[in-house]
Coordinates of C-alpha atoms in Angstrom, one line a residue:
M1467 CA -50.0 -69.3 -19.1
N1468 CA -52.0 -69.7 -15.8
N1469 CA -55.5 -68.5 -16.4
N1470 CA -55.9 -68.1 -12.7
L1471 CA -53.6 -65.1 -12.8
E1472 CA -54.8 -61.6 -13.4
K1473 CA -53.1 -59.1 -15.6
P1474 CA -49.9 -57.7 -14.0
T1475 CA -50.0 -54.1 -12.7
I1476 CA -47.3 -51.5 -12.2
S1477 CA -47.1 -52.4 -8.5
E1478 CA -45.7 -55.8 -9.5
V1479 CA -42.3 -54.4 -10.6
F1480 CA -39.5 -54.7 -8.1
M1481 CA -35.8 -54.2 -8.5
N1482 CA -34.3 -57.4 -7.0
P1483 CA -32.4 -58.1 -4.9
L1484 CA -34.2 -55.8 -2.5
V1485 CA -31.6 -55.8 0.2
E1486 CA -28.3 -57.7 -0.4
Q1487 CA -26.8 -60.1 2.2
R1488 CA -29.9 -60.1 4.4
A1489 CA -31.3 -63.6 5.0
D1490 CA -34.6 -64.5 6.7
P1491 CA -36.1 -61.1 5.8
W1492 CA -39.1 -59.7 7.7
V1493 CA -41.1 -56.6 6.4
Y1494 CA -44.0 -55.1 8.3
K1495 CA -46.1 -52.2 7.1
H1496 CA -47.3 -50.2 10.1
T1497 CA -50.2 -47.8 10.4
D1498 CA -47.8 -44.9 10.2
G1499 CA -47.2 -45.7 6.5
Y1500 CA -43.7 -47.0 7.0
Y1501 CA -42.4 -50.4 6.0
Y1502 CA -40.1 -51.8 8.8
F1503 CA -37.4 -54.3 7.8
T1504 CA -35.2 -56.6 9.7
A1505 CA -33.3 -59.8 8.8
S1506 CA -30.3 -62.0 9.8
V1507 CA -27.0 -60.2 9.1
P1508 CA -24.0 -62.3 7.8
E1509 CA -22.1 -61.8 11.1
F1510 CA -25.0 -63.2 13.1
D1511 CA -24.1 -60.7 15.9
R1512 CA -26.8 -58.0 16.0
I1513 CA -30.4 -57.0 15.1
E1514 CA -30.8 -54.2 12.7
L1515 CA -33.9 -52.2 11.8
R1516 CA -34.6 -49.9 8.8
R1517 CA -37.8 -48.3 7.5
A1518 CA -39.0 -46.6 4.3
R1519 CA -42.2 -45.4 2.8
R1520 CA -41.8 -47.8 -0.2
I1521 CA -40.6 -51.4 -0.2
Q1522 CA -38.1 -50.6 -2.9
E1523 CA -36.6 -47.8 -0.8
L1524 CA -35.6 -50.2 2.1
N1525 CA -32.2 -50.8 0.7
A1526 CA -31.2 -47.1 0.8
S1527 CA -32.8 -46.3 4.1
D1528 CA -30.9 -45.5 7.3
V1529 CA -30.0 -48.5 9.5
A1530 CA -30.4 -48.6 13.3
V1531 CA -28.9 -51.3 15.5
A1532 CA -31.7 -52.3 17.9
W1533 CA -29.7 -54.9 19.9
T1534 CA -26.3 -56.6 20.0
K1535 CA -25.4 -60.1 21.1
H1536 CA -24.2 -60.6 24.7
K1537 CA -20.5 -61.4 25.3
E1538 CA -21.4 -64.7 26.8
G1539 CA -24.4 -66.8 27.8
P1540 CA -27.5 -68.1 25.9
M1541 CA -27.8 -64.8 23.8
S1542 CA -24.1 -64.6 22.7
S1543 CA -23.9 -66.3 19.3
H1544 CA -25.7 -66.9 16.0
I1545 CA -28.5 -64.3 16.2
W1546 CA -31.0 -65.5 13.7
A1547 CA -34.2 -64.5 12.0
P1548 CA -35.5 -61.4 13.9
E1549 CA -39.1 -60.3 13.3
I1550 CA -40.7 -57.0 14.4
H1551 CA -44.3 -56.9 15.5
F1552 CA -46.6 -54.1 16.9
I1553 CA -48.8 -55.5 19.7
H1554 CA -51.1 -53.5 21.9
G1555 CA -49.2 -50.2 21.5
K1556 CA -45.6 -51.6 21.8
W1557 CA -43.0 -53.0 19.5
Y1558 CA -41.7 -56.5 19.9
I1559 CA -38.8 -58.3 18.2
Y1560 CA -38.7 -62.1 18.2
F1561 CA -35.4 -63.8 17.5
A1562 CA -33.3 -66.8 18.1
A1563 CA -29.9 -66.9 19.8
A1564 CA -27.4 -69.5 20.9
R1565 CA -24.5 -69.9 23.4
S1566 CA -22.0 -70.7 20.7
G1567 CA -21.6 -71.7 17.1
D1568 CA -20.9 -75.3 18.1
T1569 CA -23.3 -78.1 17.3
D1570 CA -24.2 -81.4 19.2
N1571 CA -25.0 -84.2 16.8
G1572 CA -25.6 -81.6 14.1
M1573 CA -27.9 -79.4 16.3
F1574 CA -27.3 -75.9 17.4
D1575 CA -28.5 -74.8 20.9
H1576 CA -30.8 -71.9 19.9
R1577 CA -33.7 -70.7 22.0
M1578 CA -36.3 -68.0 21.2
F1579 CA -36.2 -64.5 22.9
V1580 CA -38.2 -61.3 22.9
L1581 CA -37.4 -57.6 23.0
E1582 CA -39.9 -54.8 23.8
N1583 CA -39.9 -51.1 22.9
D1584 CA -42.6 -48.6 23.7
S1585 CA -41.3 -45.8 21.4
S1586 CA -43.6 -44.7 18.6
N1587 CA -40.6 -45.2 16.2
P1588 CA -38.8 -48.5 16.9
L1589 CA -35.6 -47.2 15.4
E1590 CA -35.5 -45.0 18.5
G1591 CA -36.2 -45.6 22.2
T1592 CA -34.9 -48.5 24.3
W1593 CA -35.2 -52.2 23.6
I1594 CA -35.9 -54.2 26.8
E1595 CA -35.1 -57.9 27.0
K1596 CA -38.3 -59.7 28.0
G1597 CA -36.5 -63.1 28.2
Q1598 CA -36.8 -66.5 26.7
I1599 CA -40.0 -68.0 25.4
V1600 CA -40.4 -71.1 27.5
T1601 CA -41.7 -74.1 25.6
K1602 CA -42.6 -77.7 26.4
W1603 CA -39.1 -78.9 25.8
D1604 CA -35.8 -77.1 26.5
S1605 CA -34.5 -77.9 23.0
F1606 CA -33.4 -76.3 19.8
S1607 CA -36.1 -73.7 18.9
L1608 CA -36.2 -70.8 16.5
D1609 CA -38.2 -68.7 14.0
A1610 CA -41.0 -67.5 16.2
T1611 CA -43.8 -65.6 14.5
T1612 CA -47.0 -64.3 16.0
F1613 CA -50.5 -63.4 14.9
E1614 CA -53.9 -62.6 16.4
H1615 CA -57.1 -64.2 15.3
R1616 CA -60.5 -63.6 17.0
D1617 CA -59.0 -62.0 20.1
I1618 CA -56.5 -64.8 20.7
R1619 CA -52.8 -64.3 20.1
Y1620 CA -50.9 -67.3 18.8
L1621 CA -47.2 -68.1 18.4
V1622 CA -46.0 -70.4 15.6
W1623 CA -42.4 -71.6 15.7
A1624 CA -39.9 -74.4 14.8
Q1625 CA -38.5 -76.7 17.4
K1626 CA -36.7 -80.1 17.9
D1627 CA -38.9 -82.7 19.7
P1628 CA -36.4 -85.1 21.3
A1629 CA -38.7 -88.0 20.5
I1630 CA -38.9 -87.2 16.8
A1631 CA -36.1 -87.8 14.3
G1632 CA -34.9 -84.7 12.4
N1633 CA -34.0 -81.1 13.1
S1634 CA -37.2 -79.2 13.6
N1635 CA -41.0 -79.4 13.3
L1636 CA -43.6 -76.6 13.4
Y1637 CA -45.7 -75.9 16.5
I1638 CA -48.5 -73.5 17.5
S1639 CA -49.7 -72.3 20.9
A1640 CA -51.9 -69.6 22.3
M1641 CA -50.1 -66.8 24.3
A1642 CA -50.8 -65.2 27.7
N1643 CA -48.7 -62.1 26.6
P1644 CA -46.3 -61.4 23.8
W1645 CA -43.5 -63.4 25.5
T1646 CA -45.4 -66.2 27.3
L1647 CA -47.1 -69.3 25.9
Q1648 CA -50.4 -70.4 27.4
G1649 CA -52.1 -73.8 27.3
K1650 CA -51.2 -76.7 25.0
Q1651 CA -48.5 -76.7 22.4
V1652 CA -49.5 -78.5 19.2
M1653 CA -47.4 -79.8 16.3
L1654 CA -48.7 -78.7 12.9
S1655 CA -46.1 -80.3 10.6
K1656 CA -43.0 -82.3 10.5
P1657 CA -40.6 -83.1 7.6
E1658 CA -42.0 -86.1 5.8
F1659 CA -41.9 -85.5 2.0
A1660 CA -38.8 -85.9 0.0
W1661 CA -38.5 -82.2 -0.7
E1662 CA -38.5 -81.5 3.1
T1663 CA -35.8 -83.9 4.0
I1664 CA -32.8 -83.1 1.7
G1665 CA -29.7 -82.6 3.7
F1666 CA -31.6 -82.0 6.9
L1667 CA -35.1 -82.9 8.1
V1668 CA -36.4 -79.3 8.5
N1669 CA -39.7 -77.4 8.8
E1670 CA -38.9 -73.8 9.8
G1671 CA -39.5 -70.1 9.1
P1672 CA -43.3 -70.1 9.4
A1673 CA -45.2 -67.0 8.1
V1674 CA -48.9 -66.3 8.4
I1675 CA -51.3 -64.7 6.0
R1676 CA -55.1 -64.7 6.3
K1677 CA -57.4 -64.3 3.3
N1678 CA -60.5 -65.8 1.6
G1679 CA -61.8 -67.3 4.8
R1680 CA -58.6 -69.3 5.4
I1681 CA -55.4 -69.0 7.4
F1682 CA -52.2 -70.0 5.5
I1683 CA -48.8 -70.7 7.0
S1684 CA -45.9 -70.9 4.6
Y1685 CA -42.7 -72.5 5.9
S1686 CA -39.3 -73.5 4.6
A1687 CA -37.7 -77.0 4.3
S1688 CA -34.5 -78.9 3.7
A1689 CA -30.9 -77.7 3.8
T1690 CA -30.0 -74.0 3.3
D1691 CA -28.4 -74.6 -0.1
Y1692 CA -30.2 -74.8 -3.5
N1693 CA -32.5 -77.5 -2.0
Y1694 CA -34.1 -74.9 0.4
C1695 CA -37.8 -74.5 -0.6
M1696 CA -41.2 -73.6 0.8
G1697 CA -44.3 -75.6 1.8
L1698 CA -47.8 -74.5 2.8
L1699 CA -50.3 -75.3 5.5
S1700 CA -53.9 -74.0 5.5
A1701 CA -56.9 -74.0 7.9
D1702 CA -60.5 -72.7 7.8
E1703 CA -60.7 -69.5 9.8
N1704 CA -63.6 -70.9 11.7
S1705 CA -61.7 -74.0 12.8
D1706 CA -59.9 -74.7 16.0
L1707 CA -56.4 -73.6 15.2
L1708 CA -55.0 -75.7 18.1
D1709 CA -56.4 -78.9 16.6
P1710 CA -53.9 -80.5 14.1
A1711 CA -56.8 -81.9 12.2
S1712 CA -57.8 -78.4 11.2
W1713 CA -54.7 -78.0 9.1
T1714 CA -54.1 -79.3 5.6
K1715 CA -50.5 -79.7 4.3
A1716 CA -49.6 -79.3 0.6
G1717 CA -47.9 -82.4 -0.7
H1718 CA -45.5 -80.4 -2.9
A1719 CA -43.2 -77.5 -2.6
V1720 CA -45.0 -74.2 -3.4
F1721 CA -41.8 -72.2 -4.1
Q1722 CA -38.4 -73.5 -5.1
T1723 CA -35.1 -73.2 -7.0
N1724 CA -35.5 -72.2 -10.6
D1725 CA -32.5 -72.6 -12.9
E1726 CA -34.0 -70.6 -15.7
T1727 CA -34.3 -67.5 -13.6
G1728 CA -31.0 -68.2 -11.8
Q1729 CA -32.6 -68.2 -8.3
Y1730 CA -31.5 -70.9 -5.8
G1731 CA -32.8 -71.9 -2.4
P1732 CA -35.7 -69.4 -2.1
G1733 CA -37.4 -69.4 1.3
H1734 CA -37.9 -68.0 4.8
N1735 CA -40.5 -65.6 3.6
C1736 CA -42.9 -63.1 5.1
F1737 CA -46.0 -61.4 3.9
T1738 CA -46.8 -57.7 3.6
I1739 CA -49.0 -55.5 1.4
S1740 CA -48.3 -53.0 -1.4
E1741 CA -48.2 -49.2 -0.8
D1742 CA -51.8 -48.8 -2.2
E1743 CA -52.9 -51.9 -0.2
T1744 CA -54.3 -53.6 -3.3
E1745 CA -51.6 -56.3 -3.7
D1746 CA -50.2 -58.9 -1.3
I1747 CA -46.4 -59.1 -1.4
F1748 CA -44.1 -61.8 -0.1
I1749 CA -40.5 -61.1 0.8
Y1750 CA -38.0 -64.0 0.8
H1751 CA -34.3 -64.7 0.4
A1752 CA -32.5 -66.6 -2.3
R1753 CA -29.0 -66.8 -3.9
N1754 CA -28.2 -66.2 -7.5
Y1755 CA -25.7 -69.1 -7.8
K1756 CA -26.0 -72.8 -7.1
E1757 CA -22.6 -74.0 -6.1
I1758 CA -21.3 -73.0 -2.6
N1759 CA -17.9 -73.6 -1.1
G1760 CA -18.2 -74.8 2.5
D1761 CA -21.2 -74.8 4.7
P1762 CA -24.0 -72.9 3.0
L1763 CA -25.1 -71.4 6.3
Y1764 CA -22.1 -69.2 6.3
D1765 CA -22.3 -68.1 2.7
P1766 CA -23.4 -64.5 3.1
N1767 CA -25.2 -64.0 -0.2
R1768 CA -28.8 -64.9 0.6
H1769 CA -30.3 -61.7 -0.6
A1770 CA -33.8 -60.4 0.4
R1771 CA -36.2 -60.2 -2.5
A1772 CA -39.8 -59.0 -3.1
Q1773 CA -42.5 -60.5 -5.3
V1774 CA -46.3 -60.1 -5.7
L1775 CA -48.4 -63.0 -4.3
K1776 CA -51.2 -64.1 -6.7
W1777 CA -54.4 -65.9 -5.7
S1778 CA -56.2 -68.7 -7.5
H1779 CA -60.0 -68.5 -8.0
D1780 CA -60.5 -71.0 -5.2
G1781 CA -58.7 -68.7 -2.8
A1782 CA -55.3 -70.3 -2.5
P1783 CA -52.0 -68.4 -2.8
L1784 CA -50.0 -68.7 -6.0
F1785 CA -46.3 -68.1 -5.3
G1786 CA -45.1 -68.7 -8.9
I1787 CA -41.4 -68.9 -9.5
P1788 CA -38.6 -66.7 -8.1
V1789 CA -38.0 -63.9 -10.6
R1790 CA -34.6 -63.3 -12.0
D1791 CA -32.4 -60.5 -10.7
S1792 CA -33.2 -57.1 -12.1
K1793 CA -29.7 -56.6 -13.5
D1794 CA -30.3 -59.7 -15.6
D1795 CA -33.7 -58.8 -17.0
T1796 CA -36.8 -56.6 -16.4
V1797 CA -38.6 -57.8 -13.3
Q1798 CA -42.2 -58.0 -14.0
I1799 CA -44.5 -60.8 -12.8

């Protein structure tokens, strides 16, 4: 037993999977009391939104299609990993899109794009295309996430540097507005440990949480099969976030496959908060079987799941292990 963990509370019980066949899940709790959910759909052809008063109710909530892929061009294929954010009174969706499902030397041609909606309810109103997020290189890029710290808005994302071997590294930049980078673009992490380089050399899916005087960025690594797992970066909240030296990288995976609970390839998480705002929650996807026929990217059964995030006495997040599906056992952390 981990003595750093406090006694579980009723808010720690979730019926998992939370939403089936939804990979790269993103949940945001707004000031209106609703949780807003979006994720990659198996067809990779659209962006869906749903909302509910409780995390557990997201599966049964109505679904609205916010945006559908173009018939041709750079936004016409493989729509991946949407995130919804509320910034200065407007809603924004960040997502990645490609021209086709073809690859060149194992690389897709994704770029990052932004949608905007000024409706109070983002399941209504009109989503306007704000265009591509232009980065230092015109190369494979995806998984944009954004946060504000001390009046500066930042973007963190995954991208291929043509001069670095591998598939994607993690970068950070300040922003001039919600769709435009400003100033230098800095690499925070690249795949270097054995657990980050299985199948592919991948750092992707960053998610930000601030607590205990520190800023943490979780991310995902390796191929999208059972080797997929999560790593962690951290920085002091008073440090220069655009200085790579400010960031410390954990040398081990912080969340990974667990045969005992039957959860495989957990990753691409986000952070939210419980209904009573007393518990931090992380949402992630995982499969409940290990062996996959064909390319795991096209296996549809990465299901969205919810779990309480614990904290150690020294202020670091404790992800624990992915809990078993509710139909197999009682889910309590």
